[in-house]
Tab-separated table of C-alpha atoms in Angstrom:
chain	number	residue	atom	x	y	z
A	379	MET	CA	-136.572	-149.082	65.719
A	380	LYS	CA	-135.782	-152.779	65.384
A	381	PRO	CA	-135.854	-153.897	61.673
A	382	THR	CA	-137.983	-156.711	60.642
A	383	LEU	CA	-136.701	-159.873	58.842
A	384	SER	CA	-138.292	-158.699	55.602
A	385	ARG	CA	-136.301	-155.481	55.743
A	386	LEU	CA	-133.032	-157.342	56.188
A	387	MET	CA	-133.972	-159.700	53.267
A	388	MET	CA	-134.695	-156.751	51.155
A	389	ALA	CA	-131.331	-155.280	51.860
A	390	VAL	CA	-129.688	-158.520	50.819
A	391	PHE	CA	-131.753	-158.394	47.606
A	392	LEU	CA	-130.745	-154.815	46.794
A	393	ALA	CA	-127.087	-155.310	47.501
A	394	PRO	CA	-125.924	-158.971	47.591
A	395	GLY	CA	-122.221	-157.826	47.659
A	396	LEU	CA	-122.744	-155.767	50.769
A	397	VAL	CA	-122.410	-157.188	54.298
A	398	ILE	CA	-125.452	-156.297	56.425
A	399	ALA	CA	-124.629	-154.477	59.519
A	400	SER	CA	-125.825	-155.533	62.905
A	401	VAL	CA	-129.454	-155.030	63.805
A	402	ALA	CA	-128.548	-152.076	66.108
A	403	ASP	CA	-126.751	-150.381	63.127
A	404	ALA	CA	-129.428	-150.991	60.519
A	405	LEU	CA	-130.546	-147.894	58.685
A	406	PRO	CA	-134.017	-146.639	59.431
A	407	ASP	CA	-136.838	-147.146	56.920
A	408	PRO	CA	-137.717	-144.607	55.583
A	409	LEU	CA	-134.476	-142.738	55.705
A	410	THR	CA	-134.383	-139.006	56.164
A	411	LEU	CA	-131.685	-136.632	54.926
A	412	GLU	CA	-131.021	-135.584	58.477
A	413	ARG	CA	-130.476	-139.177	59.569
A	414	ALA	CA	-128.244	-139.904	56.495
A	415	LEU	CA	-126.045	-137.029	57.574
A	416	GLN	CA	-125.931	-138.262	61.078
A	417	GLU	CA	-124.406	-141.472	59.786
A	418	LEU	CA	-121.253	-139.447	58.996
A	419	GLN	CA	-120.665	-138.745	62.671
A	420	ARG	CA	-120.571	-142.567	63.303
A	421	HIS	CA	-117.746	-143.303	60.873
A	422	PRO	CA	-114.009	-142.537	61.288
A	423	ARG	CA	-113.729	-141.432	57.670
A	424	ALA	CA	-115.740	-138.297	58.456
A	425	ASP	CA	-112.824	-136.963	60.555
A	426	ALA	CA	-109.992	-138.081	58.235
A	427	SER	CA	-108.413	-136.490	55.285
A	428	VAL	CA	-109.214	-139.429	53.097
A	429	PRO	CA	-110.356	-138.562	49.603
A	430	ILE	CA	-113.925	-139.418	48.866
A	431	PRO	CA	-114.536	-141.171	45.555
A	432	ARG	CA	-116.195	-138.733	43.068
A	433	ARG	CA	-118.555	-140.072	40.293
A	434	PRO	CA	-120.983	-137.978	38.234
A	435	SER	CA	-124.415	-137.759	39.424
A	436	LEU	CA	-126.967	-139.970	37.672
A	437	TYR	CA	-129.686	-137.415	37.439
A	438	LEU	CA	-128.724	-134.142	39.254
A	439	ASP	CA	-125.969	-132.781	37.033
A	440	CYS	CA	-126.492	-129.127	38.192
A	441	ARG	CA	-123.834	-127.599	35.993
A	442	GLN	CA	-125.399	-128.998	32.747
A	443	LEU	CA	-128.919	-128.138	33.962
A	444	ALA	CA	-128.050	-124.491	34.619
A	445	PHE	CA	-126.231	-123.841	31.389
A	446	SER	CA	-127.783	-126.331	28.849
A	447	ASN	CA	-129.562	-123.449	27.081
A	448	SER	CA	-126.729	-120.934	27.214
A	449	GLN	CA	-124.046	-120.174	24.757
A	450	LEU	CA	-121.324	-120.998	27.164
A	451	SER	CA	-119.257	-124.153	26.476
A	452	ASP	CA	-118.703	-126.719	29.181
A	453	ASN	CA	-115.133	-125.362	29.677
A	454	ASN	CA	-116.356	-121.791	30.199
A	455	ALA	CA	-119.487	-122.555	32.273
A	456	LEU	CA	-119.433	-122.283	36.006
A	457	ALA	CA	-117.413	-125.345	36.553
A	458	ILE	CA	-118.099	-126.032	40.313
A	459	ASP	CA	-117.838	-129.753	40.894
A	460	ASP	CA	-116.638	-129.698	44.483
A	461	VAL	CA	-116.603	-126.656	46.786
A	462	VAL	CA	-113.343	-126.191	48.781
A	463	VAL	CA	-114.332	-127.159	52.281
A	464	GLY	CA	-112.941	-129.507	54.895
A	465	PRO	CA	-113.401	-133.347	54.783
A	466	LEU	CA	-116.542	-133.548	56.816
A	467	GLY	CA	-118.175	-130.717	54.836
A	468	ALA	CA	-117.271	-132.330	51.615
A	469	GLN	CA	-118.740	-135.630	52.755
A	470	ARG	CA	-121.962	-133.836	53.915
A	471	LEU	CA	-122.360	-132.315	50.478
A	472	GLU	CA	-121.709	-135.737	48.855
A	473	VAL	CA	-124.429	-137.305	50.930
A	474	ILE	CA	-126.897	-134.565	49.972
A	475	LYS	CA	-126.057	-135.009	46.280
A	476	ARG	CA	-126.549	-138.732	46.457
A	477	PHE	CA	-129.748	-138.374	48.506
A	478	PHE	CA	-131.219	-136.160	45.777
A	479	ASP	CA	-130.032	-138.574	43.103
A	480	VAL	CA	-131.904	-141.489	44.799
A	481	LEU	CA	-135.092	-139.386	45.046
A	482	LEU	CA	-134.846	-138.514	41.316
A	483	ALA	CA	-134.199	-142.191	40.383
A	484	ASP	CA	-137.334	-143.238	42.300
A	485	PHE	CA	-139.353	-140.493	40.657
A	486	SER	CA	-138.080	-141.534	37.226
A	487	PHE	CA	-138.892	-145.239	37.771
A	488	ALA	CA	-142.441	-144.441	38.995
A	489	THR	CA	-143.255	-142.160	36.105
A	490	GLU	CA	-141.567	-144.368	33.487
A	491	SER	CA	-143.593	-147.368	34.827
A	492	GLU	CA	-146.811	-145.550	34.439
A	493	ALA	CA	-146.064	-144.368	30.947
A	494	MET	CA	-144.948	-147.798	29.961
A	495	ALA	CA	-148.174	-149.373	31.296
A	496	VAL	CA	-150.388	-146.925	29.327
A	497	ALA	CA	-148.250	-147.541	26.167
A	498	TYR	CA	-148.609	-151.296	26.546
A	499	VAL	CA	-152.362	-151.067	26.867
A	500	GLN	CA	-152.523	-148.881	23.713
A	501	TYR	CA	-150.317	-151.445	21.795
A	502	ASP	CA	-152.305	-154.439	22.979
A	503	ARG	CA	-155.619	-152.926	22.057
A	504	ALA	CA	-154.241	-151.833	18.679
A	505	SER	CA	-152.953	-155.376	18.049
A	506	ALA	CA	-156.490	-156.788	18.747
A	507	ARG	CA	-158.069	-154.250	16.303
A	508	ARG	CA	-155.382	-155.157	13.609
A	509	GLU	CA	-156.600	-158.706	13.795
A	510	LEU	CA	-160.061	-157.544	12.992
A	511	GLY	CA	-158.717	-155.497	10.138
A	512	GLN	CA	-159.535	-152.196	11.748
A	513	LEU	CA	-155.935	-150.849	12.107
A	514	SER	CA	-152.994	-150.873	9.737
A	515	GLU	CA	-149.697	-152.680	10.394
A	516	LEU	CA	-147.987	-149.308	10.214
A	517	HIS	CA	-150.153	-147.904	13.078
A	518	VAL	CA	-149.615	-150.824	15.344
A	519	ALA	CA	-145.897	-150.830	14.576
A	520	GLU	CA	-145.669	-147.207	15.657
A	521	LEU	CA	-147.392	-147.932	18.992
A	522	GLU	CA	-145.091	-150.984	19.526
A	523	ALA	CA	-142.094	-148.734	18.931
A	524	VAL	CA	-143.340	-146.274	21.572
A	525	TYR	CA	-143.991	-149.122	24.087
A	526	GLN	CA	-140.588	-150.717	23.557
A	527	ASP	CA	-138.862	-147.305	24.058
A	528	LEU	CA	-140.685	-146.725	27.335
A	529	LEU	CA	-140.027	-150.280	28.388
A	530	HIS	CA	-136.272	-149.709	27.839
A	531	ARG	CA	-136.422	-146.460	29.690
A	532	ARG	CA	-138.223	-148.210	32.665
A	533	VAL	CA	-135.556	-150.992	32.870
A	534	ALA	CA	-132.800	-148.308	32.762
A	535	SER	CA	-134.611	-146.355	35.563
A	536	GLU	CA	-134.867	-149.506	37.717
A	537	ALA	CA	-131.061	-150.173	37.345
A	538	SER	CA	-130.461	-146.549	38.188
A	539	GLN	CA	-132.392	-146.940	41.455
A	540	GLN	CA	-130.000	-149.608	42.592
A	541	LEU	CA	-126.891	-147.691	41.487
A	542	ALA	CA	-127.999	-144.514	43.099
A	543	ARG	CA	-128.638	-146.327	46.419
A	544	SER	CA	-125.216	-147.943	46.355
A	545	LEU	CA	-123.545	-144.507	45.741
A	546	LEU	CA	-125.483	-143.065	48.695
A	547	ALA	CA	-124.517	-145.971	50.978
A	548	GLN	CA	-120.936	-145.383	49.888
A	549	ALA	CA	-121.212	-141.633	50.737
A	550	MET	CA	-122.565	-142.490	54.203
A	551	ALA	CA	-120.056	-145.329	54.758
A	552	ALA	CA	-123.029	-147.564	55.389
A	553	ASP	CA	-122.992	-151.321	55.137
A	554	GLU	CA	-126.465	-151.658	53.640
A	555	LEU	CA	-128.437	-149.956	50.928
A	556	PRO	CA	-131.314	-147.608	51.997
A	557	ARG	CA	-134.748	-148.731	50.831
A	558	ASN	CA	-137.200	-145.797	51.109
A	559	LEU	CA	-136.287	-142.198	51.425
A	560	THR	CA	-138.264	-139.360	52.778
A	561	PRO	CA	-138.042	-136.267	50.588
A	562	PRO	CA	-136.705	-133.294	52.721
A	563	ARG	CA	-138.451	-130.032	52.866
A	564	LEU	CA	-136.196	-127.855	50.843
A	565	PRO	CA	-134.883	-124.524	52.150
A	566	GLU	CA	-136.845	-121.355	51.198
A	567	ILE	CA	-134.206	-119.467	49.069
A	568	PRO	CA	-135.089	-115.729	48.991
A	569	ASP	CA	-135.619	-114.127	45.656
A	570	ASP	CA	-133.319	-111.291	46.662
A	571	LEU	CA	-130.198	-113.059	47.950
A	572	PRO	CA	-127.896	-111.292	50.381
A	573	ALA	CA	-125.362	-109.189	48.537
A	574	ARG	CA	-122.063	-110.888	47.421
A	575	GLU	CA	-120.120	-108.742	49.892
A	576	VAL	CA	-122.145	-110.157	52.790
A	577	TRP	CA	-121.290	-113.741	51.749
A	578	LEU	CA	-117.625	-112.944	51.236
A	579	ALA	CA	-117.330	-111.280	54.580
A	580	GLN	CA	-118.623	-114.387	56.295
A	581	VAL	CA	-116.201	-116.590	54.268
A	582	ASP	CA	-113.349	-114.349	55.548
A	583	ARG	CA	-114.576	-114.710	59.143
A	584	HIS	CA	-114.851	-118.489	58.825
A	585	ALA	CA	-111.469	-118.926	57.218
A	586	PRO	CA	-109.299	-119.044	60.397
A	587	ASP	CA	-111.604	-121.855	61.787
A	588	SER	CA	-111.600	-124.067	58.695
A	589	ALA	CA	-108.862	-126.352	57.633
A	590	PRO	CA	-107.757	-126.250	53.922
A	591	ALA	CA	-109.291	-129.094	51.792
A	592	ASP	CA	-105.844	-129.569	50.189
A	593	ALA	CA	-103.067	-129.684	52.724
A	594	SER	CA	-100.509	-128.643	50.109
A	595	ALA	CA	-102.329	-125.488	49.264
A	596	THR	CA	-101.628	-122.185	51.081
A	597	SER	CA	-104.379	-120.689	53.241
A	598	GLU	CA	-104.478	-117.620	50.986
A	599	ALA	CA	-105.001	-119.765	47.844
A	600	VAL	CA	-107.827	-121.670	49.557
A	601	LEU	CA	-109.489	-118.450	50.721
A	602	ALA	CA	-109.316	-117.068	47.210
A	603	GLU	CA	-110.881	-120.090	45.809
A	604	ARG	CA	-113.670	-120.128	48.299
A	605	ARG	CA	-114.413	-116.527	47.454
A	606	GLN	CA	-114.571	-117.283	43.797
A	607	GLN	CA	-116.847	-120.166	44.466
A	608	VAL	CA	-119.206	-117.902	46.328
A	609	ASN	CA	-119.410	-115.668	43.308
A	610	GLU	CA	-120.137	-118.611	40.964
A	611	LEU	CA	-122.665	-120.178	43.362
A	612	LEU	CA	-124.591	-116.923	43.572
A	613	LEU	CA	-124.673	-116.646	39.721
A	614	ARG	CA	-125.766	-120.371	39.579
A	615	LEU	CA	-128.640	-119.640	41.889
A	616	ARG	CA	-129.736	-116.674	39.721
A	617	VAL	CA	-129.625	-118.841	36.562
A	618	LEU	CA	-131.506	-121.738	38.229
A	619	GLY	CA	-134.093	-119.360	39.548
A	620	ALA	CA	-134.854	-118.289	35.886
A	621	ALA	CA	-134.928	-121.895	34.929
A	622	GLN	CA	-137.403	-122.790	37.647
A	623	GLN	CA	-139.787	-120.103	36.421
A	624	SER	CA	-139.419	-121.425	32.926
A	625	VAL	CA	-140.209	-125.064	33.772
A	626	ARG	CA	-143.139	-124.160	35.905
A	627	VAL	CA	-144.742	-122.565	32.794
A	628	GLU	CA	-143.870	-125.520	30.692
A	629	SER	CA	-145.166	-127.959	33.331
A	630	ALA	CA	-148.559	-126.207	33.440
A	631	TRP	CA	-148.726	-126.462	29.568
A	632	ARG	CA	-147.821	-130.173	29.699
A	633	ASP	CA	-150.618	-130.786	32.261
A	634	LEU	CA	-153.140	-129.208	29.817
A	635	LYS	CA	-151.673	-131.145	26.928
A	636	LEU	CA	-151.999	-134.367	28.963
A	637	ASP	CA	-155.673	-133.702	29.773
A	638	GLN	CA	-156.334	-133.107	26.084
A	639	SER	CA	-154.559	-136.434	25.151
A	640	ARG	CA	-156.623	-138.255	27.868
A	641	THR	CA	-159.893	-136.925	26.427
A	642	LEU	CA	-159.006	-137.767	22.869
A	643	TYR	CA	-157.819	-141.233	23.921
A	644	GLU	CA	-161.069	-141.960	25.690
A	645	LEU	CA	-162.834	-140.885	22.536
A	646	GLU	CA	-160.464	-143.076	20.556
A	647	VAL	CA	-159.596	-140.087	18.418
A	648	THR	CA	-155.867	-140.451	18.988
A	649	ALA	CA	-153.697	-143.038	20.661
A	650	ASP	CA	-150.650	-141.046	21.855
A	651	LEU	CA	-151.516	-140.868	25.588
A	652	GLY	CA	-148.264	-142.735	26.434
A	653	TYR	CA	-146.255	-140.226	24.479
A	654	SER	CA	-147.936	-137.309	26.283
A	655	MET	CA	-147.266	-138.816	29.627
A	656	SER	CA	-143.621	-139.385	28.611
A	657	GLN	CA	-143.252	-135.711	27.766
A	658	GLN	CA	-144.887	-134.639	31.030
A	659	THR	CA	-142.515	-137.007	32.838
A	660	ARG	CA	-139.485	-135.211	31.322
A	661	THR	CA	-140.813	-131.817	32.391
A	662	ARG	CA	-141.595	-132.966	35.852
A	663	MET	CA	-138.113	-134.557	36.225
A	664	ARG	CA	-136.480	-131.341	35.142
A	665	GLU	CA	-138.676	-129.376	37.683
A	666	GLN	CA	-137.546	-131.718	40.471
A	667	ARG	CA	-133.881	-131.455	39.341
A	668	ILE	CA	-133.929	-127.686	39.314
A	669	GLY	CA	-135.347	-127.706	42.863
A	670	TYR	CA	-132.714	-129.998	44.136
A	671	CYS	CA	-129.880	-128.117	42.408
A	672	ARG	CA	-130.997	-124.878	43.924
A	673	ALA	CA	-131.034	-126.572	47.352
A	674	LEU	CA	-127.632	-128.057	46.760
A	675	ALA	CA	-126.105	-124.653	45.688
A	676	TRP	CA	-127.680	-123.062	48.804
A	677	ALA	CA	-126.139	-125.887	50.980
A	678	GLU	CA	-122.703	-125.314	49.307
A	679	LEU	CA	-122.885	-121.588	50.096
A	680	HIS	CA	-123.602	-122.424	53.740
A	681	GLU	CA	-120.783	-124.905	54.010
A	682	LEU	CA	-118.391	-122.262	52.572
A	683	ILE	CA	-119.372	-119.900	55.465
A	684	GLY	CA	-119.253	-122.633	58.130
A	685	GLN	CA	-123.036	-122.824	58.541
A	686	PRO	CA	-124.051	-126.364	57.241
A	687	LEU	CA	-127.666	-127.109	56.523
A	688	TRP	CA	-129.547	-130.323	57.546
A	689	ILE	CA	-127.345	-131.130	60.559
A	690	ALA	CA	-130.214	-131.574	63.030
A	691	ASP	CA	-132.958	-134.207	62.930
A	692	THR	CA	-135.597	-131.761	61.843
A	693	GLU	CA	-137.894	-131.469	58.927
A	694	SER	CA	-136.100	-128.543	57.314
A	695	PRO	CA	-132.819	-126.652	57.454
C-alpha cells in the first residue's frame, strides 16, 4: 500500500533523527507483529552473528512481574533475560518484546490521558466552588495534587510511546518509526502444559540443526543451557498463570469500585473518580503485561525447540 504524504510527515515528526526509507520500503500502517517479523528477512543483520543491543523493557519486565510477590531475591529468581538461540531467533524474540512494549506504552498513554482529564475537571470545578466559599483550600489543594500527579504520568507515558517505537524500529532494523500497531491474537496456552521431558526431547532433537548463540561455547554447554532454560520457562509460565488468575479477580473488583466512584461523583458525595480510574489503570496494565509475558515465554520455548511462532502473515501463531 502506497503511503500518503501525511504518513511520511508523521514519521518525520516521530523520529526527526531517522532517515525515511523509500516509499516502497515504508512500514505498513497499522503494523502487525507478523509483518514486523517479516522485516527481519529483508535485512542482512538477521543472518549475521552481530550482537543485538539489549536494553531493559519499558513496561514488560517479565522477570520482575512473575516474582514481585515472592520471597526470592532478584539474584535467585528465574533470571532469563535472553534465551540461547541463534541470531535470527534472538532477533525475532527482540521484535516480539519491543512490539509488546509499544502496545503497553499506547495503553498507558490512553488510560493516563483519560484519568488526567477527569482529574482536571474535578480540580477545575473545585476551584470554582472555592471562589464561592463552598470548598476549603485544603480540599482544592488535594485535588490539584492528584491532577498534577496524573499530568506528570501522562507526559511520561507520551515520552515512553516514542522511545518504545524507536526501540522496535531498531529491533526490526527499520528506517522509520511505526505509527499504529495491531495487537496480535495471543496464543492459547494450555492449562496443562506438555511435560518437561517432552520439551527437553524436542530441544535435543533440534540441537544438531541449530548453531550456538556464542561461537566460543561448546555444543554441549549450549545444549545444557537450553535445557535449563526450558525448565525455567515452564516454571515461569506456571507462576504467571497464577498471577493472571489473581489480577482477573482484582480487575473485577476495581471495575465495581470504579462504578461506585462514578455514582458518588455524580451525586457530588466524593470527588475521587480520577484516583479510582488511576487504580483501575494500574490493574488493567498489569493484566496486559501478564498476558504478554505469558505469550513471550511461550514464544521463547518454541524458539528453543526450533518452532518459532508468528512467522506467517496470519492472525495468530
